[in-house]
């Protein structure tokens, strides 16, 4: 923890005593902004369509034609250790391992107009500015920073689809507000396809931006409104190649020309300001049209009261956080807990205008009928704990997310549920078809109220899309051959789990034929287990296992972002079956012990996205998702106490209050959802079942205020950082045998009481 | 006339005797397809949104970074002398002097798949094919050609928004239908911005194409339907730079992948065909969406009966041509006359779906309320005779065109009526703001039924857009200074005429303040007349005339596409005033005599678009528009007989039956409209007035079937190719004094009878 951060922490040190009044004071959006957390520090509302946040740099993928690892560093546009801020853009993913968004960067400047961003090393060469964390505040729906080069104080807040900027200028001077339409958080290549801006009058601009990046065909429309009319404005087109513009000789296009379009545009709006004058900017987004963007702004913030907008958004956050009222051992734990709740309420994001319109995967404008449409579903990450978390804490929202997935399916010419829903695109990122897990879990737990038969059909269609990443071969052979693709083992394991989810849903609906097919498919993990070495292993089409194989290496071994030590445990739906083929309780126990205690040299994961030293305990990779259920597996080796130890160790080890407080990408709330479940003392090892496995709670107590009006309370008697073992558990006053809790136990309301101890209870 | 053309002409030589049954048999779309006519030979309906026509080549603007003059040659995609056809694309301008469109090229091929077009010199290197005019037929809404390389007979017809292809394959073989999404008729640079295609099932494809060319942001959506399911399909992306595509490892994108997008895509659809099998393709366009394109197809051609579609479209043409029933001296005259009517009914084009939706200049989707929306308004050309022609022959259509211009104005962030309305863009091509002429003419003649006050306001706003091409300076100084732009004189002259139109409209509406302002502005032409040399001349800001000045040169002299010899006569609204400053009747007469008889060496117009040797008589440039009224000016020098001589000479000299039958770009019907007016014996020298000036009719007789149910008949007694002089004129049996006819004389119905003679009547 550096000095600045300590100062920030100190400023909220009295928070606990006032927690009855405010939970948002525990929210520190800066957690995860250093190193690989990939969170953003800016302002947003829960699941907000606008994420208005500073970008400290944006790095193109290709530098001299080579891969630039820094592109990964800047997934959220902000790195805590950077010395300068380029400006404030309106869209950011939270915790992804891939870069995109960063739409519509705004930067206020003082003095002569500069239309290039300049460099971090020499910010005065451009409009970017040095800043200090001393002068930076980040909270729920509020971000403030002083831009040292311009001496301007920038404040940001938002409503659902509208960013709200307040800039305070220190002196009477010439001022400019830059709108950078070519700015973006990059992934690969030159991704801006087209931008348009129309200056409607002396204080209103509308336009759009189309990109071809992680999402192939992504378009965002905007409306921008100034609290003070600009005295003049202009734009520059930075395209290297001159292109025909018949109107160049007709109009002076650079200055005060209201109708611009091109690939590489930056605009400026010019003002004379008095000392301490404030200029405010509202900036709304729409997936559909400029007209809708204007309507969104008028509906959401029909005034110029920045503090009111901030207050209203913070009220939404307070309401969101109050879904769980927890008592925690330390101040730091409060910050971790409520920041985790914050991070688990950023994505997916609302993708729909106030009138209900949104752009579909089929490039058409749709109106959401009876649901709120969401996008940015990073399902490989979030099916594990994030959606199960919503199913308890925020089920109506998860129901809408499933409805959004069904709409995506209906619009898909591939007849697939989303792999990674990305602003009316699928970027098809990571392996598996984990939508089916989310759909099954939401239906089995009674959350999704749509047509379950149609949902099952969508799951089956997705799982039978033979063209997708080896599915055809998987269906035919029971596994994907090593020669088919480089991730044949993780694909096979994840498909098998997903198939189990489909089987569970089919069983739930009485569709026995579907159940039979998919329960059979769900055992396909067995086809890649090599008993001779005791690990999952790539297998050739001819049935033989690949000879050259390294059980520690994460690259080129048939897995995506993981080695076989972690991935061999990925049979969450049949851990008993796995334990059996592995040789029984003792063998699995020793396997787990080794995993958590062995040393994994850097060379085995260097250059693997989302696996870093910080996210590793032994060879157990918590910073990435595939092993998130693993600590809970000791429950079936007869060593629940080891689950309790490991879970508390991970909670302690992997989650801190600092900007580097996350051991890996937050991955759209999945890392945080793991924290929240585990802090409450249970975890959904296999979504698609209604069962949670017990761990060791971190909370002293917690009340989940369920949407159905009931409450479910967790209490940990004798809680302390030493008392990590569970002496006994009662549910509604009766001893709870075994290690499982059901979803109905929770949503029917009740009280789960752990009695903690400093030694394992060998009898449990 | 080459041999092939003669054969084609012979095939219709009996047309005259059957003219009562069919006028479309006189239509020869191949007229103007050689050299610089820039017409297209393919199939379309009157003002149709689809122009389905063969492209013989498309030439990029830049060849080794230099201007390639051939880009101008290929404005319509087809050049009669070319040996090969690349394929059939769905959008074509008729007679423009600038290249664009050529959207969605389809080509049927036999044998192995080829996805490159190949070259004209070696067509077998690609999917293009050699063809012969022997095997080519082009008529109203029907085009047929045999593709020699593939031995496939291709037939094309259309409905309003739908192209219909019929391909007959000669033998049992492997066949492919290529859909080239990167094909386009080029202007400058690499203009395809983005394309999308979705294969909905085994016989339906939808998608869109966005380009950045002559129109800056132009998007066309499509739906494509095959009469026979394809057995397989695929696509290739020809982008040179590899771009991130997350899904490349997920899907085989090349083959049978239904969800493609990118900048440079070609698709293929694969079939096995029997001998003589026909495969048909329907291809609909929409300015709005893929869904609308599908709906357009279903509404327009809900069947697979090619001959029915052809017949229905030809019925529309027959109806369109029958608006004038003419008797003409020769077979060749019939062909010229009805092909001129055909060419004067191709543009503008309907820009609206069957449900009334269209894309606006504001990038929003609008629904046309009470009118049909049109685009592709080349107003610098068409205000002169084409729109006045519609005001007589097709007034309801011109009313809708004016309504479309008003919608454009309402959507314009520049508050301007269109300069060149181009698929929801303005390409701002050529000088002046001639919308105001069209608006004024349509209101003064009682054609436009919308709000005339709003229309006047739009005209005034347009004429007061100070930022546009010198208007501010023009308002302030009364002329545009030579140093302001390279076309200061033509701009000033054209603005003055346009201002006169606004004044006439204001007078018509009793808006005296507007009248006073604009009638004053309309005399600004006087500011650029240099009495010392007797010509219009560029003038500096300090009031002095430019010293270095060449009265013959068309380049760099202050004019656009013309020299001062032609442009100095451009005061159509006050020819008497011009004659006065020029020195009176004798001086103007001698000026005109010189213009028509002097020799203009090639060097003075080489490399000037749309001025070619074929289009020149003396120094009079008929192939381009600025002098189109000039032949009629003898009427005010007291030498009406010279007008009669010149007009008949131009009709004889500039319009032929051959593919090279037009002396210049047809310019969206303006050249043809000149022909039609002049053939009927009168011409709108100054649109915005209700007066036509008399010339010498070419028809023996002609009946205009007016929309109001009345008829207006022209008769030429003693008509012959020698009897070009008008001995006397009667209107409804009474002698017509002077040289003018009014619009009400026509639309009230009646009979205009010329008595022709082989000598001038000196008394008239």
Short mmCIF file of N, CA, C and O in Angstrom, two decimals, chain A residues 78 80 118-119 146 336 356 364 394 439 511 565 580 629 632 651 753:
data_model
loop_
_atom_site.label_atom_id
_atom_site.label_comp_id
_atom_site.label_asym_id
_atom_site.label_seq_id
_atom_site.Cartn_x
_atom_site.Cartn_y
_atom_site.Cartn_z
N UNK A 78 -7.17 2.55 -17.71
CA UNK A 78 -6.57 3.27 -16.59
C UNK A 78 -5.57 2.35 -15.90
O UNK A 78 -5.91 1.20 -15.57
N UNK A 80 -3.09 2.56 -12.51
CA UNK A 80 -2.91 3.41 -11.33
C UNK A 80 -1.54 4.09 -11.29
O UNK A 80 -1.43 5.21 -10.80
N UNK A 118 -0.59 13.96 -27.00
CA UNK A 118 0.73 14.03 -26.39
C UNK A 118 1.12 12.70 -25.78
O UNK A 118 0.40 11.70 -25.91
N UNK A 119 2.26 12.68 -25.11
CA UNK A 119 2.76 11.43 -24.54
C UNK A 119 2.83 11.54 -23.03
O UNK A 119 2.93 12.63 -22.47
N UNK A 146 -7.82 16.51 -10.23
CA UNK A 146 -7.30 17.80 -10.70
C UNK A 146 -6.31 17.53 -11.82
O UNK A 146 -5.39 16.69 -11.67
N UNK A 336 -13.28 -4.45 1.28
CA UNK A 336 -13.24 -5.57 0.32
C UNK A 336 -14.65 -6.05 -0.03
O UNK A 336 -14.98 -6.29 -1.19
N UNK A 356 -36.96 1.61 -24.79
CA UNK A 356 -36.95 0.16 -24.93
C UNK A 356 -36.26 -0.36 -26.18
O UNK A 356 -36.14 -1.57 -26.36
N UNK A 364 -30.72 -5.19 -36.61
CA UNK A 364 -32.00 -4.51 -36.66
C UNK A 364 -32.29 -3.84 -35.32
O UNK A 364 -31.73 -4.22 -34.29
N UNK A 394 -30.06 -10.73 -6.62
CA UNK A 394 -30.64 -9.82 -7.61
C UNK A 394 -31.32 -10.63 -8.71
O UNK A 394 -31.02 -10.48 -9.89
N UNK A 439 -28.63 -20.23 -18.15
CA UNK A 439 -30.05 -20.47 -18.42
C UNK A 439 -30.59 -21.56 -17.51
O UNK A 439 -31.64 -21.40 -16.87
N UNK A 511 -38.09 -33.47 -20.02
CA UNK A 511 -37.75 -33.78 -21.41
C UNK A 511 -36.69 -34.90 -21.40
O UNK A 511 -35.49 -34.67 -21.55
N UNK A 565 -2.79 -29.26 -14.28
CA UNK A 565 -2.93 -29.34 -12.83
C UNK A 565 -4.20 -28.65 -12.36
O UNK A 565 -4.91 -29.14 -11.49
N UNK A 580 -13.23 -40.73 -8.22
CA UNK A 580 -13.16 -42.18 -8.42
C UNK A 580 -12.10 -42.54 -9.47
O UNK A 580 -11.25 -43.39 -9.24
N UNK A 629 -13.64 -23.39 -8.24
CA UNK A 629 -14.40 -24.31 -7.37
C UNK A 629 -13.48 -25.23 -6.57
O UNK A 629 -13.96 -25.99 -5.72
N UNK A 632 -13.16 -25.91 -2.72
CA UNK A 632 -14.32 -26.54 -2.09
C UNK A 632 -14.32 -28.07 -2.23
O UNK A 632 -15.14 -28.75 -1.63
N UNK A 651 -9.30 -15.79 0.56
CA UNK A 651 -9.94 -14.50 0.88
C UNK A 651 -8.92 -13.51 1.42
O UNK A 651 -8.95 -12.31 1.11
N UNK A 753 -26.19 -20.53 10.81
CA UNK A 753 -25.26 -20.13 11.87
C UNK A 753 -24.06 -21.07 11.89
O UNK A 753 -24.20 -22.29 12.03
#
